[in-house]
Short mmCIF file of C-alpha atoms in Angstrom, two decimals:
data_model
loop_
_atom_site.label_atom_id
_atom_site.label_comp_id
_atom_site.label_asym_id
_atom_site.label_seq_id
_atom_site.Cartn_x
_atom_site.Cartn_y
_atom_site.Cartn_z
CA MET A 1 10.15 6.72 -18.99
CA GLU A 2 6.70 7.94 -18.49
CA ALA A 3 6.39 6.41 -15.08
CA GLN A 4 9.36 8.35 -13.87
CA ARG A 5 7.72 11.61 -14.81
CA LEU A 6 4.70 10.81 -12.56
CA LEU A 7 6.66 9.96 -9.64
CA SER A 8 7.41 12.70 -7.00
CA GLY A 9 8.04 13.46 -3.42
CA PHE A 10 10.96 11.32 -2.75
CA CYS A 11 12.99 14.06 -1.14
CA SER A 12 11.52 16.92 0.95
CA ALA A 13 13.00 19.88 2.75
CA SER A 14 10.71 19.03 5.62
CA PRO A 15 11.20 16.00 7.98
CA ILE A 16 9.85 12.73 6.55
CA PRO A 17 7.86 10.96 9.25
CA ASN A 18 8.66 7.37 9.97
CA ALA A 19 7.74 5.22 12.93
CA ARG A 20 11.30 3.73 13.47
CA THR A 21 13.54 6.05 11.61
CA GLN A 22 13.53 9.77 11.17
CA TYR A 23 14.94 11.57 8.20
CA PHE A 24 16.09 15.26 8.27
CA VAL A 25 17.13 16.61 4.92
CA ARG A 26 19.28 19.79 4.56
CA PHE A 27 19.93 21.04 1.01
CA PRO A 28 22.98 23.20 0.17
CA SER A 29 22.48 26.76 -0.48
CA PRO A 30 22.92 27.79 -4.11
CA SER A 31 25.77 29.83 -5.11
CA PRO A 32 25.05 33.19 -7.04
CA SER A 33 26.14 31.41 -10.23
CA SER A 34 23.76 28.56 -9.79
CA SER A 35 21.13 27.89 -12.50
CA SER A 36 17.42 28.25 -11.63
CA SER A 37 17.13 24.42 -11.83
CA THR A 38 19.85 23.97 -9.26
CA ALA A 39 18.26 26.67 -7.03
CA SER A 40 15.13 24.71 -6.93
CA PHE A 41 16.74 21.41 -6.25
CA ALA A 42 14.58 21.13 -3.08
CA GLN A 43 11.50 21.19 -5.14
CA SER A 44 12.79 18.84 -7.87
CA HIS A 45 10.40 16.12 -9.14
CA MET A 46 13.17 14.04 -10.73
CA TRP A 47 14.29 10.66 -9.24
CA VAL A 48 15.89 10.87 -5.81
CA SER A 49 17.31 7.90 -3.86
CA PHE A 50 17.78 7.35 -0.21
CA LYS A 51 20.00 4.86 1.43
CA ALA A 52 19.86 4.51 5.25
CA ARG A 53 20.44 1.83 7.99
CA PRO A 54 17.83 1.89 10.63
CA LEU A 55 18.88 1.83 14.26
CA SER A 56 21.82 4.24 13.45
CA THR A 57 22.71 7.88 13.47
CA LYS A 58 24.81 8.91 10.62
CA LEU A 59 25.08 11.30 7.63
CA ILE A 60 23.96 9.80 4.35
CA GLN A 61 23.54 11.45 0.90
CA CYS A 62 20.34 12.20 -1.08
CA ARG A 63 21.29 12.57 -4.79
CA ASN A 64 19.06 13.94 -7.59
CA THR A 65 19.99 12.04 -10.75
CA ALA A 66 19.44 15.07 -12.82
CA ASP A 67 21.98 17.06 -10.86
CA THR A 68 25.28 16.70 -9.26
CA GLU A 69 24.37 18.38 -6.01
CA ARG A 70 23.98 16.51 -2.83
CA ALA A 71 21.98 17.00 0.34
CA GLU A 72 22.96 15.99 3.86
CA VAL A 73 20.43 13.64 5.42
CA MET A 74 20.58 12.87 9.22
CA VAL A 75 19.13 9.51 10.17
CA SER A 76 18.29 8.71 13.73
CA SER A 77 16.25 5.89 15.27
CA ASP A 78 14.56 5.97 18.65
CA LYS A 79 12.85 2.52 18.67
CA GLN A 80 14.56 -0.86 18.56
CA ASP A 81 13.41 -3.36 16.03
CA LEU A 82 11.52 -6.14 17.83
CA THR A 83 10.71 -8.56 14.96
CA GLY A 84 13.98 -10.61 15.07
CA GLY A 85 15.80 -8.58 12.42
CA ILE A 86 13.13 -8.89 9.83
CA ARG A 87 13.50 -5.80 7.38
CA ARG A 88 10.77 -3.24 6.86
CA LYS A 89 8.82 -4.00 3.74
CA LYS A 90 8.01 -1.54 0.85
CA LEU A 91 4.36 -1.34 -0.02
CA ALA A 92 2.39 -0.07 -3.08
CA VAL A 93 -1.25 0.77 -2.40
CA PHE A 94 -3.82 0.90 -5.23
CA VAL A 95 -7.07 2.98 -4.92
CA SER A 96 -9.93 4.14 -7.10
CA GLY A 97 -11.98 6.12 -4.54
CA GLY A 98 -11.66 7.85 -1.23
CA GLY A 99 -8.98 5.66 0.01
CA SER A 100 -10.08 5.16 3.72
CA ASN A 101 -8.33 1.73 3.88
CA PHE A 102 -5.30 3.36 2.27
CA ARG A 103 -5.31 6.10 4.98
CA SER A 104 -5.55 3.38 7.74
CA ILE A 105 -2.60 1.45 6.29
CA HIS A 106 -0.44 4.49 5.99
CA GLU A 107 -1.25 5.74 9.38
CA ALA A 108 -0.37 2.16 10.85
CA CYS A 109 3.05 2.32 8.95
CA LEU A 110 3.70 5.61 10.63
CA ASN A 111 2.90 4.67 14.12
CA GLY A 112 4.82 1.47 13.96
CA SER A 113 1.95 -1.00 13.92
CA ILE A 114 3.13 -2.31 10.38
CA LEU A 115 6.66 -3.18 9.70
CA GLY A 116 6.69 -1.47 6.41
CA ASP A 117 6.26 1.75 4.46
CA VAL A 118 4.06 2.93 1.64
CA VAL A 119 6.48 3.99 -1.03
CA VAL A 120 3.97 4.65 -3.80
CA LEU A 121 0.23 4.95 -4.51
CA VAL A 122 -1.28 3.68 -7.73
CA ALA A 123 -4.55 5.29 -8.62
CA SER A 124 -7.00 4.65 -11.43
CA LYS A 125 -8.16 8.39 -11.30
CA GLN A 126 -5.90 11.47 -10.56
CA GLY A 127 -8.69 13.36 -8.85
CA CYS A 128 -9.79 10.48 -6.45
CA GLY A 129 -9.66 11.00 -2.57
CA GLY A 130 -6.94 8.52 -2.26
CA ALA A 131 -4.71 10.51 -4.61
CA ASP A 132 -5.42 13.62 -2.78
CA TYR A 133 -4.45 12.22 0.61
CA ALA A 134 -1.18 10.94 -1.06
CA ARG A 135 -0.39 14.41 -2.39
CA GLU A 136 -1.05 15.87 1.09
CA LYS A 137 1.44 13.36 2.65
CA GLY A 138 4.02 13.89 -0.07
CA LEU A 139 3.74 10.26 -1.51
CA PRO A 140 4.44 9.69 -5.15
CA ILE A 141 1.51 8.86 -7.29
CA LEU A 142 1.26 6.72 -10.48
CA VAL A 143 -1.76 6.77 -12.66
CA PHE A 144 -2.83 3.27 -14.09
CA PRO A 145 -4.22 2.26 -16.42
CA LYS A 146 -4.02 4.69 -19.41
CA THR A 147 -7.54 5.57 -20.50
CA LYS A 148 -9.27 8.23 -22.56
CA LEU A 149 -10.15 9.96 -19.28
CA GLU A 150 -6.64 9.36 -17.83
CA PRO A 151 -4.18 9.81 -20.78
CA ASP A 152 -1.32 10.24 -18.31
CA GLY A 153 -1.78 6.70 -17.09
CA ILE A 154 1.04 4.16 -17.82
CA SER A 155 1.18 0.76 -19.45
CA PRO A 156 1.33 -2.50 -17.48
CA ALA A 157 5.01 -2.93 -18.51
CA ASP A 158 5.83 0.53 -17.03
CA LEU A 159 3.87 -0.26 -13.91
CA VAL A 160 5.76 -3.44 -13.33
CA ALA A 161 9.02 -1.68 -13.96
CA THR A 162 8.42 1.13 -11.74
CA LEU A 163 7.24 -1.07 -8.85
CA ARG A 164 10.54 -3.12 -9.24
CA GLY A 165 12.53 -0.12 -9.48
CA LEU A 166 11.14 0.98 -6.07
CA GLU A 167 11.79 -2.46 -4.71
CA VAL A 168 8.12 -3.02 -3.75
CA ASP A 169 7.60 -6.07 -1.66
CA PHE A 170 3.79 -6.30 -1.57
CA VAL A 171 1.02 -4.84 -3.57
CA LEU A 172 -2.27 -3.90 -1.61
CA LEU A 173 -5.37 -3.22 -3.24
CA ALA A 174 -7.70 -0.81 -1.33
CA GLY A 175 -10.86 -0.09 -3.23
CA TYR A 176 -9.20 -0.55 -6.62
CA LEU A 177 -11.95 -1.26 -9.14
CA LYS A 178 -9.81 -2.11 -12.19
CA LEU A 179 -8.76 -5.69 -13.12
CA ILE A 180 -5.17 -6.18 -12.29
CA PRO A 181 -3.03 -6.91 -15.45
CA VAL A 182 -1.45 -10.46 -15.74
CA GLU A 183 1.94 -8.93 -16.02
CA LEU A 184 1.64 -7.58 -12.49
CA ILE A 185 0.34 -10.83 -11.13
CA GLN A 186 3.24 -12.78 -12.65
CA ALA A 187 5.64 -10.35 -11.46
CA TYR A 188 4.43 -10.51 -7.79
CA PRO A 189 3.17 -14.08 -7.09
CA ARG A 190 1.57 -14.47 -3.76
CA SER A 191 2.29 -10.76 -3.06
CA ILE A 192 -0.81 -9.01 -4.11
CA LEU A 193 -3.67 -8.55 -1.72
CA ASN A 194 -7.25 -7.32 -1.98
CA ILE A 195 -10.09 -6.50 0.54
CA HIS A 196 -13.62 -7.15 -0.38
CA PRO A 197 -16.67 -6.10 1.66
CA SER A 198 -18.36 -9.46 1.75
CA LEU A 199 -17.66 -12.93 2.94
CA LEU A 200 -16.32 -14.36 -0.29
CA PRO A 201 -17.17 -16.43 -2.27
CA ALA A 202 -20.52 -14.83 -1.70
CA PHE A 203 -21.30 -11.47 -3.32
CA GLY A 204 -18.18 -11.36 -5.26
CA GLY A 205 -17.00 -11.13 -8.89
CA LYS A 206 -17.25 -8.49 -11.51
CA GLY A 207 -19.76 -5.85 -10.75
CA HIS A 208 -19.78 -6.51 -7.10
CA TYR A 209 -18.31 -3.54 -5.33
CA GLY A 210 -19.15 -0.63 -2.90
CA MET A 211 -22.74 -0.16 -2.00
CA LYS A 212 -23.90 -2.76 -4.54
CA VAL A 213 -22.54 -5.47 -2.38
CA HIS A 214 -24.27 -4.21 0.85
CA LYS A 215 -27.62 -3.92 -0.97
CA ALA A 216 -27.24 -7.44 -2.38
CA VAL A 217 -26.58 -8.93 0.93
CA ILE A 218 -29.70 -7.24 2.46
CA ALA A 219 -31.84 -8.32 -0.38
CA SER A 220 -30.59 -11.85 -0.08
CA GLY A 221 -31.83 -12.20 3.54
CA ALA A 222 -28.23 -13.28 4.73
CA ARG A 223 -27.72 -12.83 8.49
CA TYR A 224 -24.03 -12.41 8.20
CA THR A 225 -21.54 -10.56 6.03
CA GLY A 226 -18.14 -8.95 6.60
CA PRO A 227 -14.84 -8.27 4.94
CA THR A 228 -12.53 -10.65 3.18
CA ILE A 229 -8.87 -10.38 2.40
CA HIS A 230 -7.58 -12.51 -0.32
CA PHE A 231 -4.52 -13.03 -2.60
CA VAL A 232 -5.15 -11.79 -6.19
CA ASP A 233 -5.27 -13.81 -9.30
CA GLU A 234 -6.27 -13.10 -12.86
CA HIS A 235 -9.93 -12.82 -11.99
CA TYR A 236 -12.18 -10.71 -9.70
CA ASP A 237 -12.27 -11.95 -6.20
CA THR A 238 -11.41 -15.53 -6.71
CA GLY A 239 -7.96 -15.74 -5.31
CA ARG A 240 -7.07 -17.67 -2.15
CA ILE A 241 -8.55 -16.35 1.00
CA LEU A 242 -6.33 -15.12 3.70
CA ALA A 243 -8.72 -13.70 6.44
CA GLN A 244 -12.27 -12.85 7.14
CA ARG A 245 -14.39 -11.14 9.88
CA VAL A 246 -18.01 -11.63 10.59
CA VAL A 247 -20.39 -8.72 10.88
CA PRO A 248 -24.03 -9.50 11.68
CA VAL A 249 -26.92 -7.98 9.37
CA LEU A 250 -29.54 -6.58 11.59
CA ALA A 251 -33.13 -6.85 10.69
CA LYS A 252 -33.65 -3.11 9.96
CA ASP A 253 -30.27 -2.40 8.34
CA THR A 254 -29.95 -0.10 5.48
CA ALA A 255 -27.20 -0.54 2.93
CA GLU A 256 -25.46 2.55 4.29
CA GLU A 257 -25.63 1.40 7.97
CA LEU A 258 -24.32 -2.03 7.08
CA ALA A 259 -21.47 -0.59 4.94
CA ALA A 260 -20.41 1.64 7.84
CA ARG A 261 -20.01 -1.28 10.22
CA VAL A 262 -18.31 -3.32 7.62
CA LEU A 263 -15.79 -0.70 6.80
CA ARG A 264 -14.84 -0.36 10.37
CA GLU A 265 -13.96 -4.00 10.38
CA GLU A 266 -12.05 -3.53 7.02
CA HIS A 267 -9.77 -0.93 8.55
CA SER A 268 -8.84 -3.08 11.55
CA LEU A 269 -8.54 -6.42 9.74
CA TYR A 270 -6.47 -5.07 6.75
CA VAL A 271 -4.03 -3.50 9.17
CA GLU A 272 -3.70 -6.77 11.10
CA VAL A 273 -3.22 -8.95 8.05
CA ILE A 274 -0.68 -6.58 6.47
CA THR A 275 1.18 -6.71 9.85
CA ALA A 276 1.44 -10.43 9.62
CA VAL A 277 2.46 -10.20 6.00
CA CYS A 278 5.36 -7.66 6.61
CA GLU A 279 6.50 -9.82 9.71
CA GLU A 280 6.53 -13.02 7.35
CA ARG A 281 3.90 -14.84 9.28
CA ILE A 282 1.95 -16.20 6.33
CA VAL A 283 2.30 -19.94 6.02
CA TRP A 284 1.02 -21.73 2.98
CA ARG A 285 -0.39 -25.23 3.58
CA GLU A 286 0.25 -28.16 1.25
CA ASP A 287 -3.12 -27.84 -0.22
CA GLY A 288 -2.41 -24.05 -1.25
CA VAL A 289 -4.43 -22.37 1.50
CA PRO A 290 -2.63 -19.56 3.16
CA ILE A 291 -2.84 -19.20 7.05
CA ILE A 292 -1.46 -16.67 9.56
CA ARG A 293 0.82 -17.74 12.35
CA SER A 294 0.16 -16.15 15.51
CA LYS A 295 2.78 -13.58 16.66
CA GLU A 296 2.26 -14.38 20.43
CA ASN A 297 2.01 -18.26 19.95
CA PRO A 298 3.96 -19.49 16.77
CA ASN A 299 2.24 -22.82 17.15
CA GLU A 300 -1.19 -21.29 16.57
CA TYR A 301 -2.62 -20.39 13.26
CA SER A 302 -5.67 -18.67 11.98
#
């Protein structure tokens, strides 16, 4: 499958950082009769699978499906799970640009703020800043959709199959400018989130993204704006709103100044919401509105 060819970085000779569990991979030394493909096993881009149980120390196996060799992986945990036995979630992040929200999400996963791990990045452009960051961190990358400018992109069916194969729990859009295919929405109901830089439903919809949003806010005379996190449906910015944060618009704001203040709130709000999602604290009211249960006081919602 084309999607398999584009995935890489599941198994590395260097330690893979994780807030709760550390993995140390030791590859066997090739014998003199080993082929060149076997000798370069540590650099293989073929599928590799890990199976580990957090909160334990034991040897497990890392197997390359194109080879019969195995690597020893030592798993150790130095932090007890404080979320009542809730398992860590697997996250797929979608980007089209610099990926600053993606970076904050990934860092929050590594430092333990989010009970989850980014297992794949989906980029609309191979050369975007978010994809460059993913390569630096050894994260696998998929290009979607397939276009004339991105001939290596994959189809909606391959995208869904790959995310399911990776056992992805939630899809997070972080500055992804393409319309999400209906196949993905059907495969992940109530499991796809997007962040938008205005207080939806104001200044949303097709064509409202990036600096265009902040220029429109200032031109309208609105006194307040801020990021919105919402579930994704088949249209631009029309899914159920999950969280918002208010940012005042100052009298002499430029679009760039306003964008910078909104972006700071985006970073913190998105991490807070993803933390609640991974800890299974989202509750759907009878009228279909999602609300967030407080971690400190389970009887309070926002």
